[in-house]
mmCIF file with all atom_site columns, C-alpha atoms in Angstrom:
data_model
loop_
_atom_site.group_PDB
_atom_site.id
_atom_site.type_symbol
_atom_site.label_atom_id
_atom_site.label_alt_id
_atom_site.label_comp_id
_atom_site.label_asym_id
_atom_site.label_entity_id
_atom_site.label_seq_id
_atom_site.pdbx_PDB_ins_code
_atom_site.Cartn_x
_atom_site.Cartn_y
_atom_site.Cartn_z
_atom_site.occupancy
_atom_site.B_iso_or_equiv
_atom_site.pdbx_formal_charge
_atom_site.auth_seq_id
_atom_site.auth_comp_id
_atom_site.auth_asym_id
_atom_site.auth_atom_id
_atom_site.pdbx_PDB_model_num
ATOM 1   C CA . MET A 1 1   ? 80.841  136.117 96.169  1.00 62.00 ? 1   MET A CA 1
ATOM 2   C CA . ALA A 1 2   ? 84.476  136.061 96.088  1.00 73.00 ? 2   ALA A CA 1
ATOM 3   C CA . ASN A 1 3   ? 86.290  139.231 96.628  1.00 89.00 ? 3   ASN A CA 1
ATOM 4   C CA . GLU A 1 4   ? 89.157  140.854 94.619  1.00 92.00 ? 4   GLU A CA 1
ATOM 5   C CA . LEU A 1 5   ? 92.018  139.481 96.648  1.00 93.00 ? 5   LEU A CA 1
ATOM 6   C CA . THR A 1 6   ? 90.522  135.957 96.610  1.00 94.00 ? 6   THR A CA 1
ATOM 7   C CA . GLU A 1 7   ? 89.843  136.180 92.699  1.00 94.00 ? 7   GLU A CA 1
ATOM 8   C CA . GLN A 1 8   ? 93.369  137.440 92.100  1.00 95.00 ? 8   GLN A CA 1
ATOM 9   C CA . VAL A 1 9   ? 95.071  134.577 94.126  1.00 93.00 ? 9   VAL A CA 1
ATOM 10  C CA . ALA A 1 10  ? 92.867  132.077 92.317  1.00 94.00 ? 10  ALA A CA 1
ATOM 11  C CA . PHE A 1 11  ? 93.954  133.779 88.964  1.00 95.00 ? 11  PHE A CA 1
ATOM 12  C CA . GLY A 1 12  ? 97.674  133.579 90.011  1.00 95.00 ? 12  GLY A CA 1
ATOM 13  C CA . LEU A 1 13  ? 97.226  129.833 90.857  1.00 93.00 ? 13  LEU A CA 1
ATOM 14  C CA . ALA A 1 14  ? 95.535  129.183 87.522  1.00 94.00 ? 14  ALA A CA 1
ATOM 15  C CA . LYS A 1 15  ? 98.460  130.985 85.696  1.00 94.00 ? 15  LYS A CA 1
ATOM 16  C CA . ILE A 1 16  ? 100.849 128.705 87.518  1.00 93.00 ? 16  ILE A CA 1
ATOM 17  C CA . GLY A 1 17  ? 98.742  125.533 86.608  1.00 89.00 ? 17  GLY A CA 1
ATOM 18  C CA . ALA A 1 18  ? 98.870  126.725 82.959  1.00 91.00 ? 18  ALA A CA 1
ATOM 19  C CA . VAL A 1 19  ? 102.583 126.910 82.932  1.00 90.00 ? 19  VAL A CA 1
ATOM 20  C CA . LEU A 1 20  ? 102.729 123.290 84.419  1.00 86.00 ? 20  LEU A CA 1
ATOM 21  C CA . ARG A 1 21  ? 100.256 121.925 81.730  1.00 84.00 ? 21  ARG A CA 1
ATOM 22  C CA . THR A 1 22  ? 102.327 123.580 78.962  1.00 86.00 ? 22  THR A CA 1
ATOM 23  C CA . ALA A 1 23  ? 105.579 122.057 80.449  1.00 83.00 ? 23  ALA A CA 1
ATOM 24  C CA . GLN A 1 24  ? 103.937 118.571 80.427  1.00 79.00 ? 24  GLN A CA 1
ATOM 25  C CA . TRP A 1 25  ? 102.972 118.848 76.921  1.00 81.00 ? 25  TRP A CA 1
ATOM 26  C CA . ARG A 1 26  ? 106.333 119.935 75.730  1.00 83.00 ? 26  ARG A CA 1
ATOM 27  C CA . ALA A 1 27  ? 107.982 117.135 77.733  1.00 78.00 ? 27  ALA A CA 1
ATOM 28  C CA . GLY A 1 28  ? 105.434 114.643 76.031  1.00 76.00 ? 28  GLY A CA 1
ATOM 29  C CA . GLU A 1 29  ? 106.366 115.967 72.651  1.00 79.00 ? 29  GLU A CA 1
ATOM 30  C CA . GLN A 1 30  ? 110.114 115.377 73.262  1.00 81.00 ? 30  GLN A CA 1
ATOM 31  C CA . SER A 1 31  ? 109.544 111.900 74.879  1.00 82.00 ? 31  SER A CA 1
ATOM 32  C CA . GLY A 1 32  ? 106.568 110.664 72.962  1.00 89.00 ? 32  GLY A CA 1
ATOM 33  C CA . LEU A 1 33  ? 104.679 110.280 76.476  1.00 91.00 ? 33  LEU A CA 1
ATOM 34  C CA . THR A 1 34  ? 101.298 111.691 77.236  1.00 91.00 ? 34  THR A CA 1
ATOM 35  C CA . PRO A 1 35  ? 101.016 114.002 80.276  1.00 86.00 ? 35  PRO A CA 1
ATOM 36  C CA . THR A 1 36  ? 99.262  111.302 82.262  1.00 91.00 ? 36  THR A CA 1
ATOM 37  C CA . GLN A 1 37  ? 102.213 108.950 81.382  1.00 94.00 ? 37  GLN A CA 1
ATOM 38  C CA . ILE A 1 38  ? 104.757 111.529 82.385  1.00 91.00 ? 38  ILE A CA 1
ATOM 39  C CA . GLY A 1 39  ? 102.776 111.970 85.591  1.00 89.00 ? 39  GLY A CA 1
ATOM 40  C CA . ILE A 1 40  ? 102.704 108.313 86.532  1.00 94.00 ? 40  ILE A CA 1
ATOM 41  C CA . LEU A 1 41  ? 106.444 108.074 85.904  1.00 94.00 ? 41  LEU A CA 1
ATOM 42  C CA . THR A 1 42  ? 107.416 111.199 88.104  1.00 89.00 ? 42  THR A CA 1
ATOM 43  C CA . THR A 1 43  ? 105.024 109.890 90.913  1.00 89.00 ? 43  THR A CA 1
ATOM 44  C CA . LEU A 1 44  ? 106.517 106.345 90.996  1.00 93.00 ? 44  LEU A CA 1
ATOM 45  C CA . TYR A 1 45  ? 109.887 108.106 90.975  1.00 91.00 ? 45  TYR A CA 1
ATOM 46  C CA . ARG A 1 46  ? 109.000 110.265 93.707  1.00 84.00 ? 46  ARG A CA 1
ATOM 47  C CA . LEU A 1 47  ? 106.955 107.981 95.863  1.00 83.00 ? 47  LEU A CA 1
ATOM 48  C CA . GLY A 1 48  ? 107.905 104.249 94.905  1.00 90.00 ? 48  GLY A CA 1
ATOM 49  C CA . PRO A 1 49  ? 105.720 101.471 93.647  1.00 93.00 ? 49  PRO A CA 1
ATOM 50  C CA . ASP A 1 50  ? 101.933 101.874 93.996  1.00 91.00 ? 50  ASP A CA 1
ATOM 51  C CA . ARG A 1 51  ? 98.554  100.707 92.883  1.00 93.00 ? 51  ARG A CA 1
ATOM 52  C CA . VAL A 1 52  ? 96.954  101.930 89.754  1.00 95.00 ? 52  VAL A CA 1
ATOM 53  C CA . GLN A 1 53  ? 94.123  103.289 91.822  1.00 91.00 ? 53  GLN A CA 1
ATOM 54  C CA . ALA A 1 54  ? 96.328  105.317 94.008  1.00 88.00 ? 54  ALA A CA 1
ATOM 55  C CA . LEU A 1 55  ? 98.096  106.558 91.028  1.00 92.00 ? 55  LEU A CA 1
ATOM 56  C CA . ALA A 1 56  ? 94.744  107.652 89.543  1.00 91.00 ? 56  ALA A CA 1
ATOM 57  C CA . GLY A 1 57  ? 94.086  109.574 92.779  1.00 83.00 ? 57  GLY A CA 1
ATOM 58  C CA . GLN A 1 58  ? 97.349  111.238 92.796  1.00 80.00 ? 58  GLN A CA 1
ATOM 59  C CA . LEU A 1 59  ? 97.026  112.501 89.133  1.00 85.00 ? 59  LEU A CA 1
ATOM 60  C CA . GLY A 1 60  ? 93.166  113.283 89.491  1.00 81.00 ? 60  GLY A CA 1
ATOM 61  C CA . VAL A 1 61  ? 92.250  110.971 86.560  1.00 88.00 ? 61  VAL A CA 1
ATOM 62  C CA . THR A 1 62  ? 89.794  108.003 86.288  1.00 91.00 ? 62  THR A CA 1
ATOM 63  C CA . HIS A 1 63  ? 91.131  104.447 86.978  1.00 93.00 ? 63  HIS A CA 1
ATOM 64  C CA . ALA A 1 64  ? 90.467  103.580 83.279  1.00 96.00 ? 64  ALA A CA 1
ATOM 65  C CA . THR A 1 65  ? 92.759  106.508 82.291  1.00 96.00 ? 65  THR A CA 1
ATOM 66  C CA . ALA A 1 66  ? 95.456  105.412 84.606  1.00 95.00 ? 66  ALA A CA 1
ATOM 67  C CA . SER A 1 67  ? 95.234  101.729 83.557  1.00 96.00 ? 67  SER A CA 1
ATOM 68  C CA . ASP A 1 68  ? 95.448  102.720 79.878  1.00 97.00 ? 68  ASP A CA 1
ATOM 69  C CA . ALA A 1 69  ? 98.626  104.752 80.624  1.00 97.00 ? 69  ALA A CA 1
ATOM 70  C CA . VAL A 1 70  ? 100.279 102.063 82.759  1.00 97.00 ? 70  VAL A CA 1
ATOM 71  C CA . THR A 1 71  ? 99.670  99.464  79.940  1.00 97.00 ? 71  THR A CA 1
ATOM 72  C CA . ALA A 1 72  ? 101.209 101.913 77.326  1.00 97.00 ? 72  ALA A CA 1
ATOM 73  C CA . LEU A 1 73  ? 104.252 102.397 79.669  1.00 97.00 ? 73  LEU A CA 1
ATOM 74  C CA . ARG A 1 74  ? 104.641 98.785  80.316  1.00 97.00 ? 74  ARG A CA 1
ATOM 75  C CA . GLY A 1 75  ? 104.596 98.214  76.374  1.00 97.00 ? 75  GLY A CA 1
ATOM 76  C CA . LYS A 1 76  ? 107.452 100.893 76.391  1.00 96.00 ? 76  LYS A CA 1
ATOM 77  C CA . GLY A 1 77  ? 109.296 98.838  79.049  1.00 97.00 ? 77  GLY A CA 1
ATOM 78  C CA . LEU A 1 78  ? 109.148 101.885 81.469  1.00 97.00 ? 78  LEU A CA 1
ATOM 79  C CA . VAL A 1 79  ? 107.125 100.216 84.219  1.00 97.00 ? 79  VAL A CA 1
ATOM 80  C CA . GLU A 1 80  ? 106.511 96.865  85.587  1.00 97.00 ? 80  GLU A CA 1
ATOM 81  C CA . LYS A 1 81  ? 103.956 95.042  87.769  1.00 95.00 ? 81  LYS A CA 1
ATOM 82  C CA . SER A 1 82  ? 104.803 93.137  90.897  1.00 94.00 ? 82  SER A CA 1
ATOM 83  C CA . PRO A 1 83  ? 102.532 91.418  93.774  1.00 91.00 ? 83  PRO A CA 1
ATOM 84  C CA . ASP A 1 84  ? 101.792 93.891  96.697  1.00 87.00 ? 84  ASP A CA 1
ATOM 85  C CA . PRO A 1 85  ? 103.415 92.351  99.774  1.00 87.00 ? 85  PRO A CA 1
ATOM 86  C CA . ARG A 1 86  ? 100.754 93.862  101.928 1.00 83.00 ? 86  ARG A CA 1
ATOM 87  C CA . ASP A 1 87  ? 97.974  91.930  99.832  1.00 81.00 ? 87  ASP A CA 1
ATOM 88  C CA . GLY A 1 88  ? 98.583  89.028  97.594  1.00 75.00 ? 88  GLY A CA 1
ATOM 89  C CA . ARG A 1 89  ? 95.513  89.888  95.623  1.00 82.00 ? 89  ARG A CA 1
ATOM 90  C CA . ALA A 1 90  ? 96.831  93.230  94.637  1.00 88.00 ? 90  ALA A CA 1
ATOM 91  C CA . VAL A 1 91  ? 99.489  94.483  92.212  1.00 93.00 ? 91  VAL A CA 1
ATOM 92  C CA . LEU A 1 92  ? 101.809 97.187  92.427  1.00 95.00 ? 92  LEU A CA 1
ATOM 93  C CA . VAL A 1 93  ? 103.180 99.363  89.348  1.00 97.00 ? 93  VAL A CA 1
ATOM 94  C CA . GLY A 1 94  ? 106.970 100.212 89.670  1.00 96.00 ? 94  GLY A CA 1
ATOM 95  C CA . LEU A 1 95  ? 109.551 101.728 87.609  1.00 97.00 ? 95  LEU A CA 1
ATOM 96  C CA . THR A 1 96  ? 112.016 99.790  85.394  1.00 97.00 ? 96  THR A CA 1
ATOM 97  C CA . GLU A 1 97  ? 115.456 101.237 85.080  1.00 96.00 ? 97  GLU A CA 1
ATOM 98  C CA . SER A 1 98  ? 114.572 102.644 81.770  1.00 96.00 ? 98  SER A CA 1
ATOM 99  C CA . GLY A 1 99  ? 111.535 104.262 83.475  1.00 95.00 ? 99  GLY A CA 1
ATOM 100 C CA . ARG A 1 100 ? 113.608 105.858 86.144  1.00 94.00 ? 100 ARG A CA 1
ATOM 101 C CA . ARG A 1 101 ? 115.809 107.363 83.410  1.00 92.00 ? 101 ARG A CA 1
ATOM 102 C CA . ALA A 1 102 ? 112.546 108.714 81.651  1.00 91.00 ? 102 ALA A CA 1
ATOM 103 C CA . ALA A 1 103 ? 111.285 110.012 84.969  1.00 90.00 ? 103 ALA A CA 1
ATOM 104 C CA . GLN A 1 104 ? 114.536 111.960 85.689  1.00 86.00 ? 104 GLN A CA 1
ATOM 105 C CA . GLU A 1 105 ? 114.656 113.321 82.083  1.00 82.00 ? 105 GLU A CA 1
ATOM 106 C CA . SER A 1 106 ? 111.090 114.557 81.844  1.00 78.00 ? 106 SER A CA 1
ATOM 107 C CA . GLY A 1 107 ? 111.329 116.306 84.973  1.00 66.00 ? 107 GLY A CA 1
ATOM 108 C CA . ALA A 1 108 ? 108.354 116.886 87.371  1.00 66.00 ? 108 ALA A CA 1
ATOM 109 C CA . TYR A 1 109 ? 108.514 120.762 87.131  1.00 79.00 ? 109 TYR A CA 1
ATOM 110 C CA . PRO A 1 110 ? 109.993 123.432 84.863  1.00 84.00 ? 110 PRO A CA 1
ATOM 111 C CA . PRO A 1 111 ? 113.103 124.551 86.016  1.00 87.00 ? 111 PRO A CA 1
ATOM 112 C CA . GLU A 1 112 ? 112.027 128.400 85.608  1.00 91.00 ? 112 GLU A CA 1
ATOM 113 C CA . LEU A 1 113 ? 109.154 127.580 88.231  1.00 91.00 ? 113 LEU A CA 1
ATOM 114 C CA . LEU A 1 114 ? 111.641 125.993 90.502  1.00 91.00 ? 114 LEU A CA 1
ATOM 115 C CA . THR A 1 115 ? 113.997 129.060 90.200  1.00 94.00 ? 115 THR A CA 1
ATOM 116 C CA . ALA A 1 116 ? 111.010 131.371 90.821  1.00 95.00 ? 116 ALA A CA 1
ATOM 117 C CA . VAL A 1 117 ? 110.130 129.479 94.120  1.00 95.00 ? 117 VAL A CA 1
ATOM 118 C CA . ALA A 1 118 ? 113.761 129.476 95.142  1.00 96.00 ? 118 ALA A CA 1
ATOM 119 C CA . ARG A 1 119 ? 113.913 133.165 95.018  1.00 97.00 ? 119 ARG A CA 1
ATOM 120 C CA . LEU A 1 120 ? 111.358 133.728 97.805  1.00 96.00 ? 120 LEU A CA 1
ATOM 121 C CA . ARG A 1 121 ? 112.505 134.402 101.241 1.00 96.00 ? 121 ARG A CA 1
ATOM 122 C CA . PRO A 1 122 ? 112.687 131.242 103.257 1.00 94.00 ? 122 PRO A CA 1
ATOM 123 C CA . GLU A 1 123 ? 109.767 132.490 105.480 1.00 94.00 ? 123 GLU A CA 1
ATOM 124 C CA . ASP A 1 124 ? 107.597 133.197 102.319 1.00 96.00 ? 124 ASP A CA 1
ATOM 125 C CA . GLN A 1 125 ? 108.240 129.853 101.106 1.00 95.00 ? 125 GLN A CA 1
ATOM 126 C CA . ALA A 1 126 ? 107.048 128.344 104.558 1.00 94.00 ? 126 ALA A CA 1
ATOM 127 C CA . GLY A 1 127 ? 103.979 130.669 104.383 1.00 95.00 ? 127 GLY A CA 1
ATOM 128 C CA . LEU A 1 128 ? 103.162 129.403 100.904 1.00 96.00 ? 128 LEU A CA 1
ATOM 129 C CA . ARG A 1 129 ? 103.414 125.907 101.838 1.00 95.00 ? 129 ARG A CA 1
ATOM 130 C CA . ARG A 1 130 ? 101.153 126.363 104.707 1.00 95.00 ? 130 ARG A CA 1
ATOM 131 C CA . SER A 1 131 ? 98.637  128.155 102.441 1.00 95.00 ? 131 SER A CA 1
ATOM 132 C CA . LEU A 1 132 ? 98.800  125.415 99.851  1.00 95.00 ? 132 LEU A CA 1
ATOM 133 C CA . THR A 1 133 ? 98.200  122.959 102.600 1.00 95.00 ? 133 THR A CA 1
ATOM 134 C CA . GLY A 1 134 ? 95.047  124.659 103.352 1.00 95.00 ? 134 GLY A CA 1
ATOM 135 C CA . ILE A 1 135 ? 93.822  125.056 99.674  1.00 95.00 ? 135 ILE A CA 1
ATOM 136 C CA . ILE A 1 136 ? 94.533  121.406 99.031  1.00 93.00 ? 136 ILE A CA 1
ATOM 137 C CA . ARG A 1 137 ? 92.694  120.348 102.114 1.00 94.00 ? 137 ARG A CA 1
ATOM 138 C CA . SER A 1 138 ? 89.683  122.401 101.113 1.00 94.00 ? 138 SER A CA 1
ATOM 139 C CA . LEU A 1 139 ? 89.572  121.125 97.461  1.00 92.00 ? 139 LEU A CA 1
ATOM 140 C CA . GLN A 1 140 ? 89.974  117.416 98.888  1.00 89.00 ? 140 GLN A CA 1
ATOM 141 C CA . GLU A 1 141 ? 87.029  118.045 101.175 1.00 90.00 ? 141 GLU A CA 1
ATOM 142 C CA . SER A 1 142 ? 84.937  119.556 98.374  1.00 90.00 ? 142 SER A CA 1
ATOM 143 C CA . GLY A 1 143 ? 85.729  116.339 96.232  1.00 85.00 ? 143 GLY A CA 1
ATOM 144 C CA . LEU A 1 144 ? 87.343  118.264 93.450  1.00 83.00 ? 144 LEU A CA 1
ATOM 145 C CA . ILE A 1 145 ? 90.480  116.519 93.936  1.00 80.00 ? 145 ILE A CA 1
ATOM 146 C CA . GLU A 1 146 ? 91.351  112.860 95.217  1.00 75.00 ? 146 GLU A CA 1
ATOM 147 C CA . PRO A 1 147 ? 92.471  112.603 98.945  1.00 77.00 ? 147 PRO A CA 1
ATOM 148 C CA . GLN A 1 148 ? 96.224  113.684 99.177  1.00 81.00 ? 148 GLN A CA 1
ATOM 149 C CA . ARG A 1 149 ? 98.801  112.603 101.583 1.00 86.00 ? 149 ARG A CA 1
ATOM 150 C CA . LEU A 1 150 ? 98.968  115.826 103.458 1.00 94.00 ? 150 LEU A CA 1
ATOM 151 C CA . CYS A 1 151 ? 100.683 116.137 107.093 1.00 95.00 ? 151 CYS A CA 1
ATOM 152 C CA . VAL A 1 152 ? 97.333  117.742 108.323 1.00 96.00 ? 152 VAL A CA 1
ATOM 153 C CA . THR A 1 153 ? 95.170  114.734 107.542 1.00 96.00 ? 153 THR A CA 1
ATOM 154 C CA . CYS A 1 154 ? 97.633  112.182 108.782 1.00 97.00 ? 154 CYS A CA 1
ATOM 155 C CA . ARG A 1 155 ? 97.201  110.069 112.125 1.00 96.00 ? 155 ARG A CA 1
ATOM 156 C CA . PHE A 1 156 ? 100.892 110.855 112.937 1.00 97.00 ? 156 PHE A CA 1
ATOM 157 C CA . PHE A 1 157 ? 100.694 114.661 112.821 1.00 97.00 ? 157 PHE A CA 1
ATOM 158 C CA . ARG A 1 158 ? 100.846 116.487 116.073 1.00 96.00 ? 158 ARG A CA 1
ATOM 159 C CA . PRO A 1 159 ? 100.097 120.238 115.148 1.00 96.00 ? 159 PRO A CA 1
ATOM 160 C CA . ASN A 1 160 ? 101.354 123.099 117.473 1.00 93.00 ? 160 ASN A CA 1
ATOM 161 C CA . ALA A 1 161 ? 102.753 120.428 119.921 1.00 94.00 ? 161 ALA A CA 1
ATOM 162 C CA . HIS A 1 162 ? 105.603 122.786 120.630 1.00 94.00 ? 162 HIS A CA 1
ATOM 163 C CA . PRO A 1 163 ? 103.958 126.298 120.734 1.00 91.00 ? 163 PRO A CA 1
ATOM 164 C CA . GLY A 1 164 ? 106.216 129.307 120.620 1.00 89.00 ? 164 GLY A CA 1
ATOM 165 C CA . SER A 1 165 ? 108.808 127.221 118.836 1.00 91.00 ? 165 SER A CA 1
ATOM 166 C CA . ASP A 1 166 ? 110.276 127.707 115.300 1.00 91.00 ? 166 ASP A CA 1
ATOM 167 C CA . LYS A 1 167 ? 109.291 123.887 114.907 1.00 94.00 ? 167 LYS A CA 1
ATOM 168 C CA . PRO A 1 168 ? 105.859 123.812 116.370 1.00 94.00 ? 168 PRO A CA 1
ATOM 169 C CA . HIS A 1 169 ? 104.507 120.768 115.046 1.00 96.00 ? 169 HIS A CA 1
ATOM 170 C CA . HIS A 1 170 ? 105.509 117.181 115.614 1.00 97.00 ? 170 HIS A CA 1
ATOM 171 C CA . CYS A 1 171 ? 105.560 113.925 113.524 1.00 97.00 ? 171 CYS A CA 1
ATOM 172 C CA . ALA A 1 172 ? 104.933 110.929 115.487 1.00 97.00 ? 172 ALA A CA 1
ATOM 173 C CA . PHE A 1 173 ? 106.042 108.585 112.770 1.00 96.00 ? 173 PHE A CA 1
ATOM 174 C CA . VAL A 1 174 ? 109.665 109.745 112.854 1.00 96.00 ? 174 VAL A CA 1
ATOM 175 C CA . ASP A 1 175 ? 109.290 111.386 116.389 1.00 97.00 ? 175 ASP A CA 1
ATOM 176 C CA . ALA A 1 176 ? 110.572 114.757 115.224 1.00 97.00 ? 176 ALA A CA 1
ATOM 177 C CA . ALA A 1 177 ? 109.586 118.364 115.525 1.00 96.00 ? 177 ALA A CA 1
ATOM 178 C CA . PHE A 1 178 ? 109.193 120.436 112.275 1.00 95.00 ? 178 PHE A CA 1
ATOM 179 C CA . GLY A 1 179 ? 107.983 123.889 111.095 1.00 94.00 ? 179 GLY A CA 1
ATOM 180 C CA . ASP A 1 180 ? 105.615 125.003 108.351 1.00 94.00 ? 180 ASP A CA 1
ATOM 181 C CA . ALA A 1 181 ? 108.482 124.774 105.796 1.00 94.00 ? 181 ALA A CA 1
ATOM 182 C CA . SER A 1 182 ? 108.770 121.121 106.240 1.00 95.00 ? 182 SER A CA 1
ATOM 183 C CA . LEU A 1 183 ? 104.848 120.433 105.939 1.00 96.00 ? 183 LEU A CA 1
ATOM 184 C CA . ARG A 1 184 ? 104.539 117.524 103.421 1.00 94.00 ? 184 ARG A CA 1
ATOM 185 C CA . LEU A 1 185 ? 101.866 117.951 100.751 1.00 91.00 ? 185 LEU A CA 1
ATOM 186 C CA . ASP A 1 186 ? 102.363 114.305 99.531  1.00 85.00 ? 186 ASP A CA 1
ATOM 187 C CA . CYS A 1 187 ? 104.074 111.980 102.098 1.00 88.00 ? 187 CYS A CA 1
ATOM 188 C CA . GLY A 1 188 ? 104.832 108.298 101.289 1.00 80.00 ? 188 GLY A CA 1
ATOM 189 C CA . ASP A 1 189 ? 104.315 107.411 104.979 1.00 89.00 ? 189 ASP A CA 1
ATOM 190 C CA . HIS A 1 190 ? 101.051 109.103 105.394 1.00 92.00 ? 190 HIS A CA 1
ATOM 191 C CA . GLU A 1 191 ? 98.157  107.123 107.270 1.00 94.00 ? 191 GLU A CA 1
ATOM 192 C CA . GLU A 1 192 ? 94.791  108.731 107.203 1.00 94.00 ? 192 GLU A CA 1
ATOM 193 C CA . ALA A 1 193 ? 93.420  109.886 110.432 1.00 96.00 ? 193 ALA A CA 1
ATOM 194 C CA . ASP A 1 194 ? 89.778  109.453 111.171 1.00 95.00 ? 194 ASP A CA 1
ATOM 195 C CA . ASP A 1 195 ? 87.296  112.417 110.718 1.00 93.00 ? 195 ASP A CA 1
ATOM 196 C CA . ALA A 1 196 ? 87.227  113.531 114.341 1.00 95.00 ? 196 ALA A CA 1
ATOM 197 C CA . ASP A 1 197 ? 91.000  113.469 114.732 1.00 95.00 ? 197 ASP A CA 1
ATOM 198 C CA . LYS A 1 198 ? 91.309  115.328 111.404 1.00 94.00 ? 198 LYS A CA 1
ATOM 199 C CA . ALA A 1 199 ? 88.858  118.010 112.377 1.00 94.00 ? 199 ALA A CA 1
ATOM 200 C CA . ARG A 1 200 ? 90.826  118.615 115.912 1.00 94.00 ? 200 ARG A CA 1
ATOM 201 C CA . GLN A 1 201 ? 94.170  118.476 114.154 1.00 95.00 ? 201 GLN A CA 1
ATOM 202 C CA . TRP A 1 202 ? 93.042  121.258 111.730 1.00 95.00 ? 202 TRP A CA 1
ATOM 203 C CA . THR A 1 203 ? 91.665  123.445 114.560 1.00 94.00 ? 203 THR A CA 1
ATOM 204 C CA . ARG A 1 204 ? 95.058  122.950 116.336 1.00 93.00 ? 204 ARG A CA 1
ATOM 205 C CA . PHE A 1 205 ? 96.984  123.753 113.064 1.00 93.00 ? 205 PHE A CA 1
ATOM 206 C CA . LEU A 1 206 ? 94.986  127.036 112.733 1.00 90.00 ? 206 LEU A CA 1
ATOM 207 C CA . GLU A 1 207 ? 95.905  128.085 116.376 1.00 83.00 ? 207 GLU A CA 1
ATOM 208 C CA . ALA A 1 208 ? 99.679  127.547 115.597 1.00 71.00 ? 208 ALA A CA 1
ATOM 209 C CA . ALA A 1 209 ? 99.352  130.596 113.126 1.00 67.00 ? 209 ALA A CA 1
ATOM 210 C CA . SER A 1 210 ? 98.020  132.841 115.790 1.00 55.00 ? 210 SER A CA 1
ATOM 211 C CA . ASP A 1 211 ? 100.612 132.019 118.670 1.00 54.00 ? 211 ASP A CA 1
#
């Protein structure tokens, strides 16, 4: 049974989610696009070309829903398909120049939300980022959301590699130390670690909070 604090935090997250959904519908009304189509445009703008299945996972929709949205966006001249250089049998979806402009105009997040987050103290933003990492990881493990490209599930992540530092973690991909404020919730260079490594990384990550 959840305690009052847990329920209030969940209530707050739900309120923020409602703001995001409303903003998506408003943006869709102005642009003639559905929230899923806007989500695909903004995801491609942020991370670059990707497969339909990956886009579906990022947005938490079915492959069929993502495929239909991509077809509609192609019809509007906003996305295009090209062969995946890593696998000749696969196809990547990418933005056209018109698609890039549409993604910029639709905006991924309401400016009021960005302002609200920006008003937090840097240490509070870092703490929130760390907390969101744990929430998303837990939801991912529960199967409520598709796997996300989190630092804490990446094979390049070295949690608490520099204990006692303001940048305790290390990314082996770029060979650089970083702190909680730089934790990635969606990294284009992410490569999934195996289950045993992910478990060890999470334990080590939690240790960093108590150092």
